[in-house]
Amino acid sequence: MKTRTIEWQNGTVVTIDQAKLPHEKVVLGLKNCEEVAEAIKTMKIRGAPLLGAAAAYALALTAYHSKAKSREELISELEKAAETVRGTRPTAVNLFWAIDRILVKAKNYSGDAKALSAFVLEEAQKIADEDATANRSIGKYGAALISDGDVVLTHCNAGALATVEYGTALGVVRASWEQGKKIRVIATETRPKLQGARLTTYELKKDGIPVTLIADSAVGYLMHKRLIDKVVVGADRIVRDAVINKIGTFAIAVLAKEHGIPFYVAAPKSTFDLKRTSANTVVEERKSEEITHIGSHRIAPEDVDIINPAFDMTPLKYVSAIICESGILYKADFNKLKASLGFK
Ligand code: MRU
């Protein structure tokens, strides 16, 4: 995918409606913070790094269209916009990281309202650019872990569509493919929102990378039959004791360990939240209709109880390595990283 998943075009945020893919390619032009927030809530925009870029652009829209007369007035508008965006989805830390980064910098900026508005847009552009660069680096480092002929399983969609461009887990796949390695990808369908079936297969087929779609429940069987060499997934938040990613990731990691299959996580540093542990992370609980229905067709009885968490926690003991833009972090490095960031 050569074009960006999200872009700023003259006061509008342009992105693709991922809820409609792969059947319809609808381009959205979002004009204010509320429209971005709505697109996030309805998962037209999704995927942790993309949520970070979208949150940054939501604040840029507020600043760009503001009529504030003073710097203080604009900052209060930005704080209000930040609250709106923070209330959309709770788990991917990139969204909160991008908002905090912009607010802190805006508050330390001494120019007037007009200059501050330009500064906020510049910072949002930087966040998007940095994500694009980080994904290329993740791809380059991660490709060293992938051998010619490997069959790589991935879960959900951690591709170009989940990021500004190129992807994290699929960045590793893309870089390996670009190096001439004849790899194949197994994509899980990823119930209930089917990001694997709808988005991962769509992206990879567009790039001509061989991909096979499986039901989520087929992972154990394929591993037992030695049909999977490696697992590479993305992350929504990496905390001190776990990787938080799409529901089903934990089960895949346990199965991988049981079968001696490496389990890699690919994520930019904006996904790291080492102040937190899994115990104090909010896991998004989504609508019961995602489970009771397939499309608009009800499949479950009317009165059935539903639990529908969107993410789960994979303890670090199941993670062979984390690939980020600075390199590959093996288990021993996890502790070093925490120390380098000031955590014991
Ligand atoms: O609910 P989603 O589609 O936003 O969940 C996305 C994932 O779980 C991805 O694996 C994660 O955000 C990493 S994307 C590079």
Short mmCIF file of C-alpha atoms and ligand atoms in Angstrom, two decimals:
data_model
loop_
_atom_site.label_atom_id
_atom_site.label_comp_id
_atom_site.label_asym_id
_atom_site.label_seq_id
_atom_site.Cartn_x
_atom_site.Cartn_y
_atom_site.Cartn_z
CA MET A 1 0.00 0.00 0.00
CA LYS A 2 1.75 3.17 -1.14
CA THR A 3 -0.66 5.89 -0.06
CA ARG A 4 -1.20 6.70 3.57
CA THR A 5 -4.18 5.36 5.51
CA ILE A 6 -4.68 8.82 7.01
CA GLU A 7 -3.72 12.20 5.59
CA TRP A 8 -4.23 15.92 6.20
CA GLN A 9 -5.61 17.69 3.15
CA ASN A 10 -6.34 21.44 3.50
CA GLY A 11 -8.20 21.38 6.80
CA THR A 12 -9.73 17.91 6.33
CA VAL A 13 -8.58 14.52 7.59
CA VAL A 14 -8.85 12.01 4.78
CA THR A 15 -9.05 8.32 5.56
CA ILE A 16 -10.75 5.14 4.40
CA ASP A 17 -13.89 3.71 6.05
CA GLN A 18 -12.54 0.39 7.34
CA ALA A 19 -15.96 -0.79 8.49
CA LYS A 20 -16.96 -1.09 4.83
CA LEU A 21 -13.83 -2.87 3.54
CA PRO A 22 -13.24 -5.00 1.54
CA HIS A 23 -16.50 -4.69 -0.39
CA GLU A 24 -16.74 -0.92 -0.61
CA LYS A 25 -13.88 1.56 -0.68
CA VAL A 26 -15.39 4.72 0.82
CA VAL A 27 -13.06 7.66 1.41
CA LEU A 28 -14.00 9.86 4.38
CA GLY A 29 -13.24 13.57 4.68
CA LEU A 30 -13.47 14.39 8.39
CA LYS A 31 -13.90 18.06 9.20
CA ASN A 32 -13.79 18.31 12.97
CA CYS A 33 -12.83 16.52 16.15
CA GLU A 34 -16.36 15.13 16.69
CA GLU A 35 -16.34 13.47 13.26
CA VAL A 36 -12.98 11.85 13.98
CA ALA A 37 -14.26 10.66 17.38
CA GLU A 38 -17.36 9.17 15.76
CA ALA A 39 -15.24 7.39 13.12
CA ILE A 40 -13.12 5.88 15.90
CA LYS A 41 -16.15 4.76 17.95
CA THR A 42 -17.68 3.04 14.93
CA MET A 43 -14.33 1.49 13.94
CA LYS A 44 -14.13 3.21 10.58
CA ILE A 45 -10.73 4.16 11.97
CA ARG A 46 -9.09 1.41 14.03
CA GLY A 47 -5.71 -0.14 14.87
CA ALA A 48 -3.53 1.29 17.65
CA PRO A 49 -0.97 3.40 15.70
CA LEU A 50 -3.69 4.73 13.38
CA LEU A 51 -5.73 5.72 16.45
CA GLY A 52 -2.69 7.71 17.63
CA ALA A 53 -2.40 9.57 14.33
CA ALA A 54 -6.17 10.13 14.16
CA ALA A 55 -6.25 11.54 17.71
CA ALA A 56 -3.41 13.92 16.81
CA TYR A 57 -5.23 15.06 13.66
CA ALA A 58 -8.46 15.52 15.65
CA LEU A 59 -6.67 18.10 17.80
CA ALA A 60 -5.13 19.63 14.66
CA LEU A 61 -8.65 20.04 13.18
CA THR A 62 -9.77 21.82 16.36
CA ALA A 63 -6.76 24.15 16.22
CA TYR A 64 -6.98 24.77 12.47
CA HIS A 65 -10.67 25.75 12.48
CA SER A 66 -10.57 27.59 15.81
CA LYS A 67 -11.68 31.20 16.10
CA ALA A 68 -9.90 31.55 19.47
CA LYS A 69 -8.52 35.04 20.07
CA SER A 70 -5.91 34.02 22.59
CA ARG A 71 -3.51 31.19 23.21
CA GLU A 72 -5.36 30.36 26.50
CA GLU A 73 -8.69 30.14 24.69
CA LEU A 74 -7.23 27.75 22.10
CA ILE A 75 -5.68 25.57 24.79
CA SER A 76 -9.03 25.24 26.50
CA GLU A 77 -10.62 24.22 23.15
CA LEU A 78 -7.84 21.64 22.69
CA GLU A 79 -8.48 20.25 26.17
CA LYS A 80 -12.17 19.88 25.36
CA ALA A 81 -11.35 18.12 22.07
CA ALA A 82 -8.91 15.86 23.93
CA GLU A 83 -11.71 14.79 26.32
CA THR A 84 -13.96 13.93 23.37
CA VAL A 85 -11.29 11.77 21.72
CA ARG A 86 -10.23 10.14 24.99
CA GLY A 87 -13.82 8.95 25.44
CA THR A 88 -13.87 6.91 22.24
CA ARG A 89 -11.95 3.67 22.86
CA PRO A 90 -10.01 2.94 26.06
CA THR A 91 -7.40 0.28 25.31
CA ALA A 92 -4.97 1.37 22.58
CA VAL A 93 -2.49 3.60 24.40
CA ASN A 94 -1.32 5.34 21.20
CA LEU A 95 -4.49 7.46 21.23
CA PHE A 96 -3.76 8.78 24.75
CA TRP A 97 -0.03 9.08 24.03
CA ALA A 98 -0.65 11.30 20.98
CA ILE A 99 -3.15 13.54 22.82
CA ASP A 100 -0.84 13.97 25.82
CA ARG A 101 2.14 14.71 23.59
CA ILE A 102 0.28 17.47 21.76
CA LEU A 103 -1.28 18.99 24.89
CA VAL A 104 2.03 19.09 26.78
CA LYS A 105 3.82 20.71 23.83
CA ALA A 106 0.95 23.15 23.21
CA LYS A 107 0.98 24.28 26.83
CA ASN A 108 4.73 24.86 26.71
CA TYR A 109 4.46 26.82 23.46
CA SER A 110 4.63 30.57 23.91
CA GLY A 111 3.29 31.93 20.56
CA ASP A 112 -0.16 33.48 20.03
CA ALA A 113 -3.31 31.56 18.99
CA LYS A 114 -2.49 31.64 15.25
CA ALA A 115 1.07 30.41 15.76
CA LEU A 116 -0.10 27.76 18.24
CA SER A 117 -2.65 26.48 15.73
CA ALA A 118 0.10 26.00 13.11
CA PHE A 119 2.31 24.38 15.76
CA VAL A 120 -0.39 21.82 16.68
CA LEU A 121 -0.85 20.83 13.04
CA GLU A 122 2.91 20.50 12.62
CA GLU A 123 3.08 18.22 15.68
CA ALA A 124 0.22 16.05 14.36
CA GLN A 125 2.03 15.72 11.03
CA LYS A 126 5.19 14.72 12.91
CA ILE A 127 3.29 12.00 14.79
CA ALA A 128 1.99 10.61 11.48
CA ASP A 129 5.42 10.83 9.80
CA GLU A 130 7.14 9.16 12.75
CA ASP A 131 4.68 6.26 12.61
CA ALA A 132 5.40 5.72 8.92
CA THR A 133 9.16 5.74 9.60
CA ALA A 134 8.82 3.49 12.67
CA ASN A 135 6.93 0.87 10.68
CA ARG A 136 9.68 0.67 8.04
CA SER A 137 12.25 0.15 10.81
CA ILE A 138 10.09 -2.47 12.52
CA GLY A 139 9.83 -4.23 9.16
CA LYS A 140 13.58 -4.14 8.61
CA TYR A 141 14.44 -5.45 12.10
CA GLY A 142 11.64 -7.99 12.14
CA ALA A 143 12.53 -9.44 8.74
CA ALA A 144 15.76 -10.77 10.28
CA LEU A 145 13.60 -13.16 12.33
CA ILE A 146 11.80 -14.54 9.28
CA SER A 147 13.36 -17.22 7.06
CA ASP A 148 12.80 -18.02 3.41
CA GLY A 149 9.81 -20.38 3.15
CA ASP A 150 8.32 -19.54 6.56
CA VAL A 151 4.59 -19.73 7.17
CA VAL A 152 3.73 -16.79 9.44
CA LEU A 153 0.50 -16.64 11.41
CA THR A 154 -0.95 -13.24 12.26
CA HIS A 155 -4.07 -12.26 14.19
CA CYS A 156 -6.42 -9.32 13.61
CA ASN A 157 -5.01 -6.59 11.34
CA ALA A 158 -1.69 -4.99 12.23
CA GLY A 159 -1.08 -3.81 8.69
CA ALA A 160 -0.98 -0.60 6.69
CA LEU A 161 -4.67 -0.11 7.51
CA ALA A 162 -3.95 -0.17 11.25
CA THR A 163 -1.12 2.35 10.95
CA VAL A 164 -0.22 5.43 8.90
CA GLU A 165 1.39 3.15 6.33
CA TYR A 166 3.21 -0.20 5.89
CA GLY A 167 2.08 -1.85 9.14
CA THR A 168 3.75 -3.37 12.19
CA ALA A 169 3.22 -7.17 12.08
CA LEU A 170 2.43 -6.90 8.36
CA GLY A 171 5.40 -4.51 8.06
CA VAL A 172 7.58 -7.47 9.09
CA VAL A 173 5.79 -9.63 6.52
CA ARG A 174 6.14 -6.93 3.80
CA ALA A 175 9.83 -6.34 4.47
CA SER A 176 10.52 -10.10 4.38
CA TRP A 177 8.64 -10.40 1.09
CA GLU A 178 10.45 -7.36 -0.37
CA GLN A 179 13.75 -9.09 0.52
CA GLY A 180 12.69 -11.97 -1.71
CA LYS A 181 11.75 -14.45 1.02
CA LYS A 182 9.02 -16.74 -0.23
CA ILE A 183 6.82 -16.63 2.81
CA ARG A 184 3.14 -17.36 3.30
CA VAL A 185 0.76 -15.81 5.78
CA ILE A 186 -2.00 -17.50 7.74
CA ALA A 187 -4.61 -14.91 8.75
CA THR A 188 -7.11 -15.70 11.49
CA GLU A 189 -10.59 -14.40 10.72
CA THR A 190 -10.62 -12.55 14.12
CA ARG A 191 -14.14 -12.81 15.42
CA PRO A 192 -16.23 -10.87 16.09
CA LYS A 193 -15.24 -7.86 13.92
CA LEU A 194 -13.37 -9.99 11.37
CA GLN A 195 -10.39 -7.67 10.88
CA GLY A 196 -8.34 -10.67 9.72
CA ALA A 197 -10.89 -11.92 7.19
CA ARG A 198 -11.80 -8.46 5.90
CA LEU A 199 -8.63 -6.37 6.20
CA THR A 200 -5.50 -8.54 6.50
CA THR A 201 -6.43 -10.72 3.54
CA TYR A 202 -7.42 -7.61 1.51
CA GLU A 203 -4.10 -5.87 2.17
CA LEU A 204 -1.93 -8.88 1.50
CA LYS A 205 -3.78 -9.91 -1.65
CA LYS A 206 -3.35 -6.35 -2.99
CA ASP A 207 0.40 -6.70 -2.50
CA GLY A 208 0.49 -10.20 -4.00
CA ILE A 209 1.67 -11.81 -0.75
CA PRO A 210 0.24 -15.35 -0.39
CA VAL A 211 -2.35 -15.49 2.39
CA THR A 212 -4.64 -18.23 3.67
CA LEU A 213 -7.63 -17.44 5.87
CA ILE A 214 -8.54 -19.72 8.77
CA ALA A 215 -11.19 -19.78 11.49
CA ASP A 216 -9.82 -18.58 14.84
CA SER A 217 -10.50 -22.03 16.28
CA ALA A 218 -8.21 -23.73 13.70
CA VAL A 219 -4.95 -22.34 15.17
CA GLY A 220 -4.27 -25.31 17.48
CA TYR A 221 -4.87 -27.84 14.71
CA LEU A 222 -2.51 -26.05 12.30
CA MET A 223 0.23 -25.75 14.92
CA HIS A 224 -0.14 -29.41 15.87
CA LYS A 225 0.24 -30.33 12.16
CA ARG A 226 3.44 -28.20 12.02
CA LEU A 227 1.86 -25.91 9.42
CA ILE A 228 2.95 -22.69 11.16
CA ASP A 229 6.59 -21.62 11.66
CA LYS A 230 6.22 -18.25 13.41
CA VAL A 231 3.58 -15.96 14.87
CA VAL A 232 3.80 -12.17 14.44
CA VAL A 233 1.09 -9.93 15.92
CA GLY A 234 0.72 -6.24 16.73
CA ALA A 235 -0.18 -4.67 20.08
CA ASP A 236 -2.57 -2.09 21.49
CA ARG A 237 -0.61 -1.52 24.66
CA ILE A 238 2.55 -3.08 26.05
CA VAL A 239 2.53 -2.86 29.83
CA ARG A 240 5.13 -4.00 32.36
CA ASP A 241 3.88 -7.58 32.57
CA ALA A 242 1.95 -8.21 29.35
CA VAL A 243 1.16 -7.45 25.73
CA ILE A 244 -2.42 -6.31 25.26
CA ASN A 245 -3.80 -7.07 21.80
CA LYS A 246 -6.93 -8.26 20.03
CA ILE A 247 -9.00 -10.86 21.87
CA GLY A 248 -7.67 -14.31 20.98
CA THR A 249 -3.99 -13.29 21.01
CA PHE A 250 -3.41 -14.87 24.44
CA ALA A 251 -4.75 -18.26 23.31
CA ILE A 252 -2.51 -18.15 20.20
CA ALA A 253 0.54 -17.31 22.36
CA VAL A 254 -0.13 -20.22 24.75
CA LEU A 255 -0.58 -22.59 21.80
CA ALA A 256 2.65 -21.29 20.23
CA LYS A 257 4.62 -21.94 23.44
CA GLU A 258 3.13 -25.43 23.73
CA HIS A 259 4.30 -26.20 20.16
CA GLY A 260 7.71 -24.46 20.43
CA ILE A 261 6.74 -21.84 17.84
CA PRO A 262 8.28 -18.33 18.22
CA PHE A 263 5.70 -15.68 19.15
CA TYR A 264 6.74 -12.17 18.12
CA VAL A 265 5.06 -8.84 18.84
CA ALA A 266 5.71 -5.92 16.47
CA ALA A 267 4.87 -2.45 17.80
CA PRO A 268 6.24 1.09 17.82
CA LYS A 269 7.41 2.69 21.06
CA SER A 270 4.20 4.76 21.13
CA THR A 271 2.48 1.48 22.13
CA PHE A 272 4.65 1.03 25.26
CA ASP A 273 3.00 2.00 28.53
CA LEU A 274 5.48 0.82 31.12
CA LYS A 275 3.98 2.85 33.96
CA ARG A 276 1.11 0.39 33.99
CA THR A 277 0.52 -3.32 34.54
CA SER A 278 -2.24 -5.43 33.03
CA ALA A 279 -4.21 -5.21 36.30
CA ASN A 280 -4.79 -1.48 35.86
CA THR A 281 -5.46 -1.42 32.12
CA VAL A 282 -9.01 -0.97 30.83
CA VAL A 283 -10.09 -3.61 28.33
CA GLU A 284 -12.82 -2.36 26.03
CA GLU A 285 -16.09 -4.27 26.33
CA ARG A 286 -18.01 -4.08 23.08
CA LYS A 287 -21.67 -4.38 22.08
CA SER A 288 -23.35 -7.76 22.56
CA GLU A 289 -24.73 -7.55 18.99
CA GLU A 290 -21.22 -8.32 17.71
CA ILE A 291 -21.66 -11.81 19.20
CA THR A 292 -25.39 -12.39 18.91
CA HIS A 293 -25.50 -11.38 15.23
CA ILE A 294 -23.66 -12.05 12.01
CA GLY A 295 -24.20 -8.87 10.05
CA SER A 296 -27.83 -8.00 10.63
CA HIS A 297 -28.82 -11.66 11.14
CA ARG A 298 -29.42 -12.80 14.71
CA ILE A 299 -27.81 -16.18 15.44
CA ALA A 300 -28.19 -16.43 19.24
CA PRO A 301 -31.39 -16.69 21.32
CA GLU A 302 -32.86 -13.37 22.53
CA ASP A 303 -32.14 -13.83 26.24
CA VAL A 304 -28.56 -15.15 26.18
CA ASP A 305 -25.94 -13.41 28.37
CA ILE A 306 -22.90 -12.03 26.53
CA ILE A 307 -19.32 -11.14 27.46
CA ASN A 308 -17.53 -9.39 24.59
CA PRO A 309 -14.05 -8.11 25.51
CA ALA A 310 -12.18 -6.65 22.52
CA PHE A 311 -8.67 -7.35 23.83
CA ASP A 312 -6.75 -9.73 26.08
CA MET A 313 -3.46 -9.78 27.96
CA THR A 314 -0.60 -12.07 26.99
CA PRO A 315 1.92 -12.38 29.85
CA LEU A 316 5.47 -11.58 28.71
CA LYS A 317 6.60 -15.14 29.44
CA TYR A 318 4.82 -16.20 26.22
CA VAL A 319 6.51 -13.50 24.11
CA SER A 320 9.73 -14.55 22.36
CA ALA A 321 10.65 -10.98 21.36
CA ILE A 322 9.16 -7.53 20.80
CA ILE A 323 10.15 -5.81 17.56
CA CYS A 324 10.12 -2.01 17.76
CA GLU A 325 11.70 0.77 15.67
CA SER A 326 14.89 0.64 17.76
CA GLY A 327 15.47 -3.08 17.23
CA ILE A 328 14.52 -6.47 18.62
CA LEU A 329 13.91 -6.74 22.35
CA TYR A 330 14.39 -10.23 23.71
CA LYS A 331 13.22 -11.26 27.17
CA ALA A 332 16.39 -10.04 28.93
CA ASP A 333 15.97 -6.69 27.16
CA PHE A 334 12.42 -6.16 28.48
CA ASN A 335 13.90 -5.46 31.93
CA LYS A 336 16.71 -3.32 30.50
CA LEU A 337 14.14 -1.24 28.62
CA LYS A 338 12.08 -0.72 31.76
CA ALA A 339 15.26 0.39 33.55
CA SER A 340 16.24 2.75 30.73
CA LEU A 341 12.82 4.37 31.01
CA GLY A 342 13.26 4.74 34.75
CA PHE A 343 11.32 1.70 36.01
CA LYS A 344 12.87 -0.98 38.17
O1 MRU B 1 -10.21 -3.37 17.51
P1 MRU B 1 -9.10 -3.00 16.56
O2 MRU B 1 -9.35 -3.39 15.15
O3 MRU B 1 -8.72 -1.53 16.70
O4 MRU B 1 -7.89 -3.84 17.10
C1 MRU B 1 -6.65 -3.80 16.43
C2 MRU B 1 -5.64 -4.72 16.99
O5 MRU B 1 -5.88 -5.44 17.92
C3 MRU B 1 -4.27 -4.67 16.39
O6 MRU B 1 -3.64 -5.89 16.49
C4 MRU B 1 -3.43 -3.63 17.14
O7 MRU B 1 -4.11 -2.41 17.24
C5 MRU B 1 -2.12 -3.40 16.49
S1 MRU B 1 -2.27 -2.56 14.97
C6 MRU B 1 -0.74 -2.26 14.33
#
